[in-house]
PDB file of C-alpha atoms in Angstrom:
ATOM      1  CA  MET A   1     -27.347 -26.211  13.871  1.00 57.00           C
ATOM      2  CA  THR A   2     -29.424 -28.029  11.256  1.00 57.00           C
ATOM      3  CA  HIS A   3     -32.720 -28.437  13.125  1.00 61.00           C
ATOM      4  CA  ASN A   4     -33.994 -31.436  11.187  1.00 83.00           C
ATOM      5  CA  ARG A   5     -31.024 -33.412  12.570  1.00 93.00           C
ATOM      6  CA  LEU A   6     -32.503 -33.274  16.054  1.00 93.00           C
ATOM      7  CA  ASP A   7     -35.594 -35.303  15.186  1.00 93.00           C
ATOM      8  CA  LYS A   8     -34.532 -37.101  12.010  1.00 96.00           C
ATOM      9  CA  HIS A   9     -34.600 -40.895  12.095  1.00 98.00           C
ATOM     10  CA  LEU A  10     -31.032 -42.009  11.395  1.00 98.00           C
ATOM     11  CA  ARG A  11     -29.711 -45.234   9.927  1.00 99.00           C
ATOM     12  CA  ILE A  12     -26.193 -45.997  11.144  1.00 99.00           C
ATOM     13  CA  THR A  13     -23.492 -48.544  10.364  1.00 99.00           C
ATOM     14  CA  VAL A  14     -20.819 -48.913  13.051  1.00 99.00           C
ATOM     15  CA  ALA A  15     -17.815 -50.526  11.372  1.00 99.00           C
ATOM     16  CA  ALA A  16     -14.388 -51.884  12.223  1.00 98.00           C
ATOM     17  CA  LEU A  17     -11.738 -53.141   9.843  1.00 98.00           C
ATOM     18  CA  THR A  18      -9.740 -56.154  11.028  1.00 97.00           C
ATOM     19  CA  ARG A  19      -6.898 -58.425  10.017  1.00 94.00           C
ATOM     20  CA  ARG A  20      -5.732 -61.343  12.175  1.00 92.00           C
ATOM     21  CA  ARG A  21      -6.633 -59.961  15.594  1.00 92.00           C
ATOM     22  CA  PRO A  22      -9.258 -62.457  16.791  1.00 93.00           C
ATOM     23  CA  GLN A  23      -8.925 -61.781  20.536  1.00 94.00           C
ATOM     24  CA  MET A  24      -9.036 -58.020  20.104  1.00 95.00           C
ATOM     25  CA  VAL A  25     -12.065 -58.234  17.824  1.00 96.00           C
ATOM     26  CA  GLN A  26     -13.833 -60.382  20.393  1.00 96.00           C
ATOM     27  CA  SER A  27     -13.240 -57.697  23.040  1.00 96.00           C
ATOM     28  CA  LEU A  28     -14.591 -55.056  20.661  1.00 98.00           C
ATOM     29  CA  LEU A  29     -17.702 -57.146  20.000  1.00 98.00           C
ATOM     30  CA  VAL A  30     -18.341 -57.525  23.732  1.00 97.00           C
ATOM     31  CA  SER A  31     -18.178 -53.738  24.155  1.00 98.00           C
ATOM     32  CA  TRP A  32     -20.464 -53.221  21.136  1.00 99.00           C
ATOM     33  CA  GLY A  33     -22.947 -55.592  22.748  1.00 98.00           C
ATOM     34  CA  LYS A  34     -22.930 -53.545  25.973  1.00 98.00           C
ATOM     35  CA  MET A  35     -23.270 -50.102  24.395  1.00 99.00           C
ATOM     36  CA  ASP A  36     -26.394 -48.010  24.827  1.00 99.00           C
ATOM     37  CA  LEU A  37     -28.305 -47.224  21.650  1.00 99.00           C
ATOM     38  CA  PRO A  38     -29.236 -43.690  20.577  1.00 98.00           C
ATOM     39  CA  GLU A  39     -32.923 -42.879  20.293  1.00 97.00           C
ATOM     40  CA  ASN A  40     -34.652 -42.678  16.931  1.00 98.00           C
ATOM     41  CA  CYS A  41     -31.902 -44.634  15.188  1.00 98.00           C
ATOM     42  CA  ASP A  42     -31.502 -47.954  13.408  1.00 99.00           C
ATOM     43  CA  VAL A  43     -28.037 -49.294  14.237  1.00 99.00           C
ATOM     44  CA  ARG A  44     -26.118 -52.246  12.922  1.00 99.00           C
ATOM     45  CA  CYS A  45     -22.479 -53.242  13.416  1.00 99.00           C
ATOM     46  CA  LEU A  46     -20.172 -54.422  10.642  1.00 98.00           C
ATOM     47  CA  ILE A  47     -16.832 -56.222  10.655  1.00 98.00           C
ATOM     48  CA  VAL A  48     -14.819 -55.848   7.445  1.00 98.00           C
ATOM     49  CA  GLU A  49     -12.091 -58.484   7.330  1.00 98.00           C
ATOM     50  CA  ASN A  50      -9.199 -57.367   5.136  1.00 97.00           C
ATOM     51  CA  ASP A  51      -7.562 -60.677   4.317  1.00 96.00           C
ATOM     52  CA  ASP A  52      -7.330 -63.314   1.615  1.00 95.00           C
ATOM     53  CA  GLU A  53      -9.431 -65.832   3.556  1.00 96.00           C
ATOM     54  CA  PRO A  54     -12.479 -65.394   5.860  1.00 96.00           C
ATOM     55  CA  HIS A  55     -10.670 -66.294   9.095  1.00 95.00           C
ATOM     56  CA  MET A  56     -13.065 -64.304  11.296  1.00 94.00           C
ATOM     57  CA  ARG A  57     -16.315 -65.316   9.604  1.00 94.00           C
ATOM     58  CA  PRO A  58     -17.130 -68.184  12.031  1.00 93.00           C
ATOM     59  CA  VAL A  59     -16.674 -65.854  15.030  1.00 89.00           C
ATOM     60  CA  ILE A  60     -18.954 -63.192  13.562  1.00 92.00           C
ATOM     61  CA  THR A  61     -21.658 -65.426  12.120  1.00 90.00           C
ATOM     62  CA  ALA A  62     -21.870 -67.291  15.444  1.00 91.00           C
ATOM     63  CA  GLN A  63     -23.417 -64.163  16.998  1.00 91.00           C
ATOM     64  CA  PRO A  64     -25.545 -62.447  14.324  1.00 95.00           C
ATOM     65  CA  VAL A  65     -27.256 -60.354  17.007  1.00 97.00           C
ATOM     66  CA  LEU A  66     -25.331 -58.723  19.863  1.00 98.00           C
ATOM     67  CA  ASN A  67     -26.537 -58.718  23.472  1.00 97.00           C
ATOM     68  CA  ASN A  68     -28.155 -55.293  23.069  1.00 98.00           C
ATOM     69  CA  GLY A  69     -30.141 -56.448  20.039  1.00 98.00           C
ATOM     70  CA  VAL A  70     -27.906 -54.849  17.396  1.00 99.00           C
ATOM     71  CA  ALA A  71     -27.388 -56.859  14.215  1.00 98.00           C
ATOM     72  CA  LEU A  72     -23.789 -57.873  13.502  1.00 98.00           C
ATOM     73  CA  ASP A  73     -22.771 -58.283   9.858  1.00 98.00           C
ATOM     74  CA  TYR A  74     -19.569 -59.479   8.211  1.00 98.00           C
ATOM     75  CA  VAL A  75     -17.914 -58.953   4.837  1.00 98.00           C
ATOM     76  CA  LEU A  76     -14.567 -60.069   3.443  1.00 98.00           C
ATOM     77  CA  GLU A  77     -12.463 -57.570   1.485  1.00 98.00           C
ATOM     78  CA  THR A  78      -9.652 -59.451  -0.238  1.00 97.00           C
ATOM     79  CA  GLU A  79      -7.912 -56.396  -1.727  1.00 97.00           C
ATOM     80  CA  ALA A  80      -5.136 -55.832   0.810  1.00 94.00           C
ATOM     81  CA  GLY A  81      -4.794 -52.406   2.392  1.00 95.00           C
ATOM     82  CA  ILE A  82      -6.641 -50.214   4.874  1.00 95.00           C
ATOM     83  CA  PRO A  83      -8.215 -47.818   2.327  1.00 97.00           C
ATOM     84  CA  PHE A  84      -9.794 -50.755   0.488  1.00 98.00           C
ATOM     85  CA  GLY A  85     -11.334 -52.000   3.730  1.00 98.00           C
ATOM     86  CA  ARG A  86     -12.560 -48.539   4.705  1.00 98.00           C
ATOM     87  CA  ASN A  87     -14.084 -47.937   1.283  1.00 99.00           C
ATOM     88  CA  ARG A  88     -15.736 -51.358   1.402  1.00 99.00           C
ATOM     89  CA  ALA A  89     -17.388 -50.367   4.685  1.00 99.00           C
ATOM     90  CA  ALA A  90     -18.607 -47.133   3.082  1.00 99.00           C
ATOM     91  CA  LYS A  91     -20.037 -49.035   0.111  1.00 99.00           C
ATOM     92  CA  GLU A  92     -21.783 -51.455   2.462  1.00 99.00           C
ATOM     93  CA  ALA A  93     -23.283 -48.548   4.426  1.00 99.00           C
ATOM     94  CA  LEU A  94     -24.536 -46.942   1.211  1.00 99.00           C
ATOM     95  CA  ALA A  95     -26.021 -50.226   0.002  1.00 99.00           C
ATOM     96  CA  HIS A  96     -27.753 -50.536   3.375  1.00 98.00           C
ATOM     97  CA  GLY A  97     -29.308 -47.088   2.944  1.00 98.00           C
ATOM     98  CA  ASP A  98     -27.490 -45.589   5.932  1.00 99.00           C
ATOM     99  CA  ASP A  99     -27.182 -41.895   6.757  1.00 99.00           C
ATOM    100  CA  LEU A 100     -24.097 -42.212   8.928  1.00 99.00           C
ATOM    101  CA  LEU A 101     -20.968 -44.353   8.952  1.00 99.00           C
ATOM    102  CA  VAL A 102     -19.002 -44.793  12.177  1.00 99.00           C
ATOM    103  CA  PHE A 103     -15.493 -46.237  12.481  1.00 99.00           C
ATOM    104  CA  VAL A 104     -13.492 -47.586  15.390  1.00 99.00           C
ATOM    105  CA  ASP A 105     -10.350 -49.734  15.296  1.00 98.00           C
ATOM    106  CA  ASP A 106     -10.278 -53.452  15.999  1.00 97.00           C
ATOM    107  CA  ASP A 107      -7.804 -52.963  18.872  1.00 96.00           C
ATOM    108  CA  GLU A 108     -10.259 -50.772  20.774  1.00 98.00           C
ATOM    109  CA  THR A 109     -13.292 -51.109  23.003  1.00 98.00           C
ATOM    110  CA  VAL A 110     -16.031 -48.506  23.350  1.00 99.00           C
ATOM    111  CA  ALA A 111     -17.562 -46.884  26.421  1.00 99.00           C
ATOM    112  CA  GLN A 112     -21.151 -47.894  27.211  1.00 99.00           C
ATOM    113  CA  ASP A 113     -22.491 -44.434  26.311  1.00 99.00           C
ATOM    114  CA  TRP A 114     -20.076 -43.923  23.401  1.00 99.00           C
ATOM    115  CA  LEU A 115     -22.513 -44.229  20.493  1.00 99.00           C
ATOM    116  CA  VAL A 116     -25.167 -42.138  22.252  1.00 99.00           C
ATOM    117  CA  LYS A 117     -22.594 -39.385  22.822  1.00 99.00           C
ATOM    118  CA  LEU A 118     -21.321 -39.663  19.256  1.00 99.00           C
ATOM    119  CA  VAL A 119     -24.771 -39.347  17.693  1.00 99.00           C
ATOM    120  CA  ASN A 120     -25.787 -36.548  20.080  1.00 98.00           C
ATOM    121  CA  GLY A 121     -22.635 -34.688  19.094  1.00 98.00           C
ATOM    122  CA  TYR A 122     -23.554 -35.062  15.443  1.00 98.00           C
ATOM    123  CA  ARG A 123     -27.179 -34.023  15.958  1.00 98.00           C
ATOM    124  CA  ASN A 124     -26.184 -30.890  17.871  1.00 97.00           C
ATOM    125  CA  SER A 125     -23.781 -29.630  15.215  1.00 97.00           C
ATOM    126  CA  ASP A 126     -23.639 -28.716  11.542  1.00 97.00           C
ATOM    127  CA  ALA A 127     -20.616 -30.942  10.966  1.00 98.00           C
ATOM    128  CA  VAL A 128     -20.566 -33.688   8.348  1.00 98.00           C
ATOM    129  CA  LEU A 129     -17.462 -35.366   9.806  1.00 99.00           C
ATOM    130  CA  LEU A 130     -16.538 -35.570  13.485  1.00 99.00           C
ATOM    131  CA  GLY A 131     -13.932 -37.288  15.624  1.00 98.00           C
ATOM    132  CA  GLY A 132     -13.605 -38.201  19.267  1.00 98.00           C
ATOM    133  CA  PRO A 133     -10.915 -38.986  21.863  1.00 98.00           C
ATOM    134  CA  VAL A 134      -8.980 -42.225  22.231  1.00 98.00           C
ATOM    135  CA  ARG A 135      -7.776 -43.218  25.685  1.00 98.00           C
ATOM    136  CA  ILE A 136      -5.279 -45.928  26.616  1.00 97.00           C
ATOM    137  CA  ALA A 137      -6.766 -49.040  28.222  1.00 96.00           C
ATOM    138  CA  PRO A 138      -5.138 -50.440  31.386  1.00 95.00           C
ATOM    139  CA  PRO A 139      -2.557 -53.173  30.676  1.00 93.00           C
ATOM    140  CA  SER A 140      -3.881 -56.729  30.819  1.00 87.00           C
ATOM    141  CA  VAL A 141      -0.484 -58.309  31.598  1.00 92.00           C
ATOM    142  CA  LYS A 142       2.410 -57.485  33.916  1.00 94.00           C
ATOM    143  CA  LEU A 143       4.816 -55.053  32.264  1.00 95.00           C
ATOM    144  CA  THR A 144       8.547 -54.544  32.681  1.00 95.00           C
ATOM    145  CA  SER A 145       9.792 -51.254  34.110  1.00 93.00           C
ATOM    146  CA  LEU A 146      10.605 -49.950  30.625  1.00 93.00           C
ATOM    147  CA  GLN A 147       7.229 -51.034  29.241  1.00 95.00           C
ATOM    148  CA  THR A 148       5.457 -49.414  32.192  1.00 95.00           C
ATOM    149  CA  ALA A 149       7.355 -46.166  31.630  1.00 93.00           C
ATOM    150  CA  ILE A 150       6.372 -46.097  27.949  1.00 95.00           C
ATOM    151  CA  HIS A 151       2.768 -47.090  28.722  1.00 95.00           C
ATOM    152  CA  ASP A 152       2.360 -44.372  31.362  1.00 95.00           C
ATOM    153  CA  SER A 153       4.028 -41.806  29.137  1.00 94.00           C
ATOM    154  CA  LEU A 154       1.634 -42.688  26.300  1.00 95.00           C
ATOM    155  CA  ILE A 155      -1.291 -42.118  28.675  1.00 96.00           C
ATOM    156  CA  ARG A 156       0.033 -38.658  29.543  1.00 95.00           C
ATOM    157  CA  ARG A 157       0.635 -37.918  25.859  1.00 93.00           C
ATOM    158  CA  HIS A 158      -2.948 -38.880  24.968  1.00 96.00           C
ATOM    159  CA  GLN A 159      -4.278 -36.758  27.834  1.00 97.00           C
ATOM    160  CA  LYS A 160      -2.430 -33.704  26.508  1.00 96.00           C
ATOM    161  CA  LYS A 161      -3.694 -34.367  22.980  1.00 96.00           C
ATOM    162  CA  GLU A 162      -7.262 -34.727  24.252  1.00 97.00           C
ATOM    163  CA  LYS A 163      -6.992 -31.481  26.226  1.00 97.00           C
ATOM    164  CA  ARG A 164      -5.713 -29.588  23.164  1.00 97.00           C
ATOM    165  CA  ALA A 165      -8.637 -30.898  21.121  1.00 97.00           C
ATOM    166  CA  GLN A 166     -11.113 -29.833  23.819  1.00 96.00           C
ATOM    167  CA  GLU A 167      -9.635 -26.338  23.870  1.00 97.00           C
ATOM    168  CA  LYS A 168      -9.801 -26.027  20.072  1.00 96.00           C
ATOM    169  CA  ALA A 169     -13.401 -27.263  20.009  1.00 96.00           C
ATOM    170  CA  ALA A 170     -14.369 -24.789  22.735  1.00 95.00           C
ATOM    171  CA  ARG A 171     -13.077 -21.891  20.633  1.00 95.00           C
ATOM    172  CA  SER A 172     -14.817 -22.784  17.355  1.00 94.00           C
ATOM    173  CA  THR A 173     -17.876 -24.553  15.939  1.00 92.00           C
ATOM    174  CA  ASN A 174     -15.666 -25.623  13.015  1.00 95.00           C
ATOM    175  CA  PRO A 175     -12.377 -26.611  14.677  1.00 95.00           C
ATOM    176  CA  ASN A 176      -9.409 -27.913  12.725  1.00 96.00           C
ATOM    177  CA  ILE A 177      -9.033 -31.216  14.600  1.00 97.00           C
ATOM    178  CA  THR A 178      -8.195 -34.152  12.353  1.00 96.00           C
ATOM    179  CA  ALA A 179     -10.871 -36.844  12.601  1.00 97.00           C
ATOM    180  CA  ALA A 180      -9.088 -40.205  12.675  1.00 97.00           C
ATOM    181  CA  THR A 181     -10.907 -43.448  11.954  1.00 98.00           C
ATOM    182  CA  ASN A 182     -10.145 -44.766  15.437  1.00 98.00           C
ATOM    183  CA  ASN A 183     -13.196 -42.757  16.618  1.00 99.00           C
ATOM    184  CA  TRP A 184     -15.035 -41.305  13.628  1.00 99.00           C
ATOM    185  CA  ILE A 185     -18.549 -40.469  12.442  1.00 99.00           C
ATOM    186  CA  ALA A 186     -19.488 -39.054   9.041  1.00 99.00           C
ATOM    187  CA  GLU A 187     -22.394 -38.591   6.689  1.00 99.00           C
ATOM    188  CA  THR A 188     -22.411 -41.210   3.952  1.00 99.00           C
ATOM    189  CA  ARG A 189     -23.218 -38.540   1.375  1.00 98.00           C
ATOM    190  CA  LEU A 190     -19.544 -37.576   1.474  1.00 99.00           C
ATOM    191  CA  PHE A 191     -18.976 -40.782  -0.478  1.00 99.00           C
ATOM    192  CA  SER A 192     -22.132 -40.941  -2.602  1.00 98.00           C
ATOM    193  CA  GLU A 193     -22.601 -37.256  -3.475  1.00 98.00           C
ATOM    194  CA  GLU A 194     -19.176 -35.683  -3.022  1.00 98.00           C
ATOM    195  CA  ASN A 195     -17.134 -38.657  -4.277  1.00 99.00           C
ATOM    196  CA  ILE A 196     -14.694 -38.370  -1.373  1.00 99.00           C
ATOM    197  CA  TRP A 197     -13.087 -41.742  -0.653  1.00 98.00           C
ATOM    198  CA  PHE A 198     -10.090 -43.128   1.204  1.00 98.00           C
ATOM    199  CA  ASP A 199      -7.127 -42.925  -1.184  1.00 96.00           C
ATOM    200  CA  GLU A 200      -6.427 -46.447  -2.434  1.00 96.00           C
ATOM    201  CA  ASN A 201      -3.019 -45.388  -3.748  1.00 93.00           C
ATOM    202  CA  MET A 202      -1.953 -45.280  -0.087  1.00 91.00           C
ATOM    203  CA  ARG A 203      -2.379 -49.041   0.307  1.00 91.00           C
ATOM    204  CA  PHE A 204      -0.163 -49.687   3.348  1.00 84.00           C
ATOM    205  CA  THR A 205       1.084 -46.238   4.308  1.00 83.00           C
ATOM    206  CA  GLY A 206      -1.626 -45.148   6.712  1.00 84.00           C
ATOM    207  CA  GLY A 207      -2.743 -41.536   6.724  1.00 88.00           C
ATOM    208  CA  THR A 208      -5.746 -42.017   4.437  1.00 94.00           C
ATOM    209  CA  ASP A 209      -8.091 -40.735   7.140  1.00 96.00           C
ATOM    210  CA  THR A 210      -5.997 -37.568   7.436  1.00 94.00           C
ATOM    211  CA  LYS A 211      -6.089 -37.060   3.676  1.00 94.00           C
ATOM    212  CA  LEU A 212      -9.852 -37.620   3.564  1.00 98.00           C
ATOM    213  CA  TYR A 213     -10.294 -35.115   6.399  1.00 98.00           C
ATOM    214  CA  GLN A 214      -8.207 -32.543   4.541  1.00 96.00           C
ATOM    215  CA  THR A 215     -10.294 -33.070   1.395  1.00 97.00           C
ATOM    216  CA  VAL A 216     -13.522 -32.559   3.353  1.00 98.00           C
ATOM    217  CA  LYS A 217     -12.141 -29.326   4.848  1.00 98.00           C
ATOM    218  CA  ALA A 218     -10.896 -28.121   1.456  1.00 96.00           C
ATOM    219  CA  LYS A 219     -14.409 -28.496   0.054  1.00 98.00           C
ATOM    220  CA  GLY A 220     -15.691 -26.127   2.713  1.00 98.00           C
ATOM    221  CA  PHE A 221     -17.541 -28.607   4.914  1.00 98.00           C
ATOM    222  CA  ILE A 222     -17.822 -28.183   8.665  1.00 98.00           C
ATOM    223  CA  THR A 223     -16.039 -30.742  10.830  1.00 98.00           C
ATOM    224  CA  GLY A 224     -16.293 -31.266  14.553  1.00 98.00           C
ATOM    225  CA  TRP A 225     -15.095 -32.899  17.755  1.00 98.00           C
ATOM    226  CA  ILE A 226     -17.138 -34.834  20.316  1.00 98.00           C
ATOM    227  CA  GLU A 227     -15.167 -34.607  23.529  1.00 98.00           C
ATOM    228  CA  ASP A 228     -17.127 -37.098  25.651  1.00 98.00           C
ATOM    229  CA  ALA A 229     -17.455 -40.058  23.219  1.00 99.00           C
ATOM    230  CA  TYR A 230     -14.666 -42.306  24.509  1.00 99.00           C
ATOM    231  CA  VAL A 231     -12.981 -45.351  23.041  1.00 99.00           C
ATOM    232  CA  TYR A 232     -10.118 -47.265  24.673  1.00 98.00           C
ATOM    233  CA  GLU A 233      -7.081 -48.575  22.801  1.00 97.00           C
ATOM    234  CA  THR A 234      -5.413 -51.806  23.903  1.00 96.00           C
ATOM    235  CA  LEU A 235      -1.625 -51.689  23.593  1.00 95.00           C
ATOM    236  CA  PRO A 236       0.028 -55.081  22.991  1.00 93.00           C
ATOM    237  CA  VAL A 237       3.401 -55.497  24.684  1.00 94.00           C
ATOM    238  CA  LYS A 238       5.145 -55.350  21.292  1.00 93.00           C
ATOM    239  CA  ARG A 239       4.096 -51.711  20.955  1.00 94.00           C
ATOM    240  CA  LEU A 240       5.629 -50.763  24.301  1.00 95.00           C
ATOM    241  CA  SER A 241       9.193 -50.520  23.027  1.00 94.00           C
ATOM    242  CA  PHE A 242      11.397 -47.678  21.848  1.00 94.00           C
ATOM    243  CA  ARG A 243      11.819 -49.411  18.485  1.00 95.00           C
ATOM    244  CA  TYR A 244       8.082 -49.709  17.804  1.00 93.00           C
ATOM    245  CA  GLN A 245       7.350 -46.140  18.889  1.00 92.00           C
ATOM    246  CA  PHE A 246      10.206 -44.875  16.684  1.00 94.00           C
ATOM    247  CA  GLN A 247       8.953 -46.895  13.717  1.00 92.00           C
ATOM    248  CA  ARG A 248       5.356 -45.754  14.175  1.00 90.00           C
ATOM    249  CA  ALA A 249       6.440 -42.113  14.433  1.00 91.00           C
ATOM    250  CA  LYS A 250       8.672 -42.541  11.380  1.00 93.00           C
ATOM    251  CA  ASP A 251       5.759 -43.815   9.315  1.00 89.00           C
ATOM    252  CA  HIS A 252       3.404 -41.096  10.543  1.00 86.00           C
ATOM    253  CA  GLY A 253       6.037 -38.456   9.833  1.00 90.00           C
ATOM    254  CA  ASN A 254       6.530 -39.891   6.359  1.00 89.00           C
ATOM    255  CA  ASN A 255       2.785 -39.782   5.647  1.00 82.00           C
ATOM    256  CA  SER A 256       2.253 -36.263   6.943  1.00 84.00           C
ATOM    257  CA  PHE A 257       5.248 -34.895   5.052  1.00 89.00           C
ATOM    258  CA  ASN A 258       4.212 -36.543   1.793  1.00 84.00           C
ATOM    259  CA  LEU A 259       0.855 -34.768   2.167  1.00 82.00           C
ATOM    260  CA  LYS A 260       2.601 -31.490   3.028  1.00 86.00           C
ATOM    261  CA  MET A 261       4.824 -31.671  -0.057  1.00 89.00           C
ATOM    262  CA  ILE A 262       1.720 -31.803  -2.243  1.00 84.00           C
ATOM    263  CA  GLN A 263       0.674 -28.398  -0.886  1.00 83.00           C
ATOM    264  CA  LYS A 264       4.170 -26.945  -0.398  1.00 88.00           C
ATOM    265  CA  PRO A 265       6.658 -28.579  -2.817  1.00 88.00           C
ATOM    266  CA  GLN A 266       9.528 -26.389  -1.553  1.00 90.00           C
ATOM    267  CA  SER A 267       9.367 -28.124   1.839  1.00 89.00           C
ATOM    268  CA  ARG A 268      11.110 -31.119   0.201  1.00 91.00           C
ATOM    269  CA  TYR A 269      14.315 -29.046   0.263  1.00 90.00           C
ATOM    270  CA  THR A 270      13.909 -26.834   3.328  1.00 91.00           C
ATOM    271  CA  ILE A 271      13.549 -29.876   5.613  1.00 92.00           C
ATOM    272  CA  PHE A 272      17.300 -30.519   5.295  1.00 92.00           C
ATOM    273  CA  LEU A 273      18.084 -27.084   6.735  1.00 91.00           C
ATOM    274  CA  ARG A 274      16.551 -28.240  10.022  1.00 92.00           C
ATOM    275  CA  ILE A 275      19.009 -31.107  10.558  1.00 93.00           C
ATOM    276  CA  PRO A 276      21.543 -29.237  12.801  1.00 91.00           C
ATOM    277  CA  THR A 277      18.824 -27.860  15.083  1.00 93.00           C
ATOM    278  CA  LYS A 278      17.130 -31.249  15.290  1.00 92.00           C
ATOM    279  CA  VAL A 279      20.395 -32.984  16.241  1.00 92.00           C
ATOM    280  CA  ILE A 280      20.861 -30.555  19.147  1.00 94.00           C
ATOM    281  CA  GLN A 281      17.247 -31.031  20.257  1.00 93.00           C
ATOM    282  CA  LEU A 282      17.534 -34.833  20.212  1.00 92.00           C
ATOM    283  CA  THR A 283      20.836 -34.724  22.106  1.00 93.00           C
ATOM    284  CA  LEU A 284      19.260 -32.657  24.881  1.00 94.00           C
ATOM    285  CA  LEU A 285      16.314 -35.046  25.024  1.00 91.00           C
ATOM    286  CA  THR A 286      18.676 -38.003  25.373  1.00 91.00           C
ATOM    287  CA  LEU A 287      20.471 -36.341  28.285  1.00 93.00           C
ATOM    288  CA  SER A 288      17.162 -35.702  30.086  1.00 92.00           C
ATOM    289  CA  ILE A 289      15.895 -39.309  29.922  1.00 90.00           C
ATOM    290  CA  PRO A 290      16.932 -40.293  33.494  1.00 90.00           C
ATOM    291  CA  PHE A 291      14.902 -37.435  34.987  1.00 87.00           C
ATOM    292  CA  THR A 292      11.505 -37.586  33.223  1.00 86.00           C
ATOM    293  CA  ARG A 293       9.681 -40.862  34.110  1.00 80.00           C
ATOM    294  CA  GLY A 294       9.840 -42.087  30.513  1.00 79.00           C
ATOM    295  CA  ASP A 295       8.440 -38.921  28.941  1.00 88.00           C
ATOM    296  CA  ALA A 296      11.768 -37.899  27.391  1.00 90.00           C
ATOM    297  CA  LEU A 297      12.342 -41.453  26.134  1.00 92.00           C
ATOM    298  CA  LEU A 298       8.976 -41.518  24.379  1.00 90.00           C
ATOM    299  CA  LYS A 299       9.471 -37.983  23.078  1.00 91.00           C
ATOM    300  CA  LEU A 300      12.890 -38.998  21.739  1.00 93.00           C
ATOM    301  CA  ALA A 301      11.345 -41.961  19.909  1.00 92.00           C
ATOM    302  CA  HIS A 302       8.588 -39.805  18.442  1.00 90.00           C
ATOM    303  CA  LYS A 303      10.663 -36.756  17.506  1.00 94.00           C
ATOM    304  CA  SER A 304      13.565 -38.723  16.017  1.00 94.00           C
ATOM    305  CA  GLY A 305      11.211 -41.109  14.232  1.00 92.00           C
ATOM    306  CA  THR A 306       9.032 -38.313  12.872  1.00 92.00           C
ATOM    307  CA  PHE A 307      12.005 -36.342  11.551  1.00 94.00           C
ATOM    308  CA  TYR A 308      13.608 -39.440  10.036  1.00 93.00           C
ATOM    309  CA  GLY A 309      10.298 -40.228   8.329  1.00 91.00           C
ATOM    310  CA  LYS A 310      10.087 -36.702   6.918  1.00 92.00           C
ATOM    311  CA  LEU A 311      13.624 -36.956   5.549  1.00 93.00           C
ATOM    312  CA  GLY A 312      12.676 -40.259   3.953  1.00 91.00           C
ATOM    313  CA  ALA A 313       9.632 -38.659   2.351  1.00 89.00           C
ATOM    314  CA  ALA A 314      11.805 -35.857   0.972  1.00 91.00           C
ATOM    315  CA  LEU A 315      14.008 -38.545  -0.597  1.00 92.00           C
ATOM    316  CA  GLY A 316      10.999 -40.269  -2.167  1.00 86.00           C
ATOM    317  CA  ARG A 317      10.307 -43.070   0.318  1.00 86.00           C
ATOM    318  CA  ARG A 318       6.774 -44.172   1.240  1.00 80.00           C
ATOM    319  CA  SER A 319       5.673 -45.719   4.537  1.00 73.00           C
ATOM    320  CA  GLN A 320       4.630 -49.380   4.678  1.00 67.00           C
ATOM    321  CA  HIS A 321       3.521 -49.246   8.328  1.00 55.00           C
ATOM    322  CA  TYR A 322       0.324 -51.251   7.905  1.00 55.00           C
ATOM    323  CA  LYS A 323       1.784 -54.041   5.779  1.00 58.00           C
ATOM    324  CA  LYS A 324       2.461 -55.933   9.029  1.00 60.00           C
ATOM    325  CA  THR A 325      -0.194 -56.381  11.720  1.00 61.00           C
ATOM    326  CA  THR A 326       0.569 -56.211  15.450  1.00 59.00           C
ATOM    327  CA  GLY A 327      -1.890 -57.456  18.051  1.00 54.00           C
ATOM    328  CA  HIS A 328      -3.644 -60.654  18.998  1.00 57.00           C
TER     329      HIS A 328
END
């Protein structure tokens, strides 16, 4: 542990990137206004709107100070694409003289003690980049039986993922757990001194946080996991369908395989050898759907989508998952 972290005064920007989700952003702002503040820190919150017009500016400027006294700032980033918005937030944090940059998504809310836990996790580690768990928020509307099955299965899936991360973190002070920008804290010197940025060539694909994480690891930096800093993702009804879950998995599979092919070019060809085995696996999953409370259905969407996305990557296709926004 770096001892000067424990008593160092920290300047922090807590940022979220948004595009045409006014109701969700409002819920996030309410949770920001209720969050406890870590000691010996200057904190401000920042909304980066990634759009061609400042649609959210009136909402943000109407409440320049949140209920807990934290300043709320707004900037418009007109260059379309998530990495441009993320990098704009990093540049704003650097211009503000901040030590740490924190990200959450605009479709999330944060636990009251979230930021305190996040900063404590950073202070009590040697990591320069850390992630935390994302849990599924309760539904706000009545769901159909199919939507309920997918929603409940997603909760169980997240619980398993969270447990695996906890187990990895318990075994190592430098665990290999990808820090995603849905619950993310990092030192701003990664940008200013190490010149590590979100890859703007991946405009709409997603996966730029994974690539940045891999770059940080490749440079020999320590990364970490903060198991008790919780955020809660709201799932719009449109996401609770087999089609959406398949499409999301397809795009994630495409991103991950494009990154893998950079490190292992031969995987572009060996992926096709897996087709017969995958067909058998998916057939068995399909047959088990009536007996698994939606788990097999969700697994079928994810496994078939992921494999289809990998095949697409091998054939030269790139994901455009974030070109269209879902939410409200």
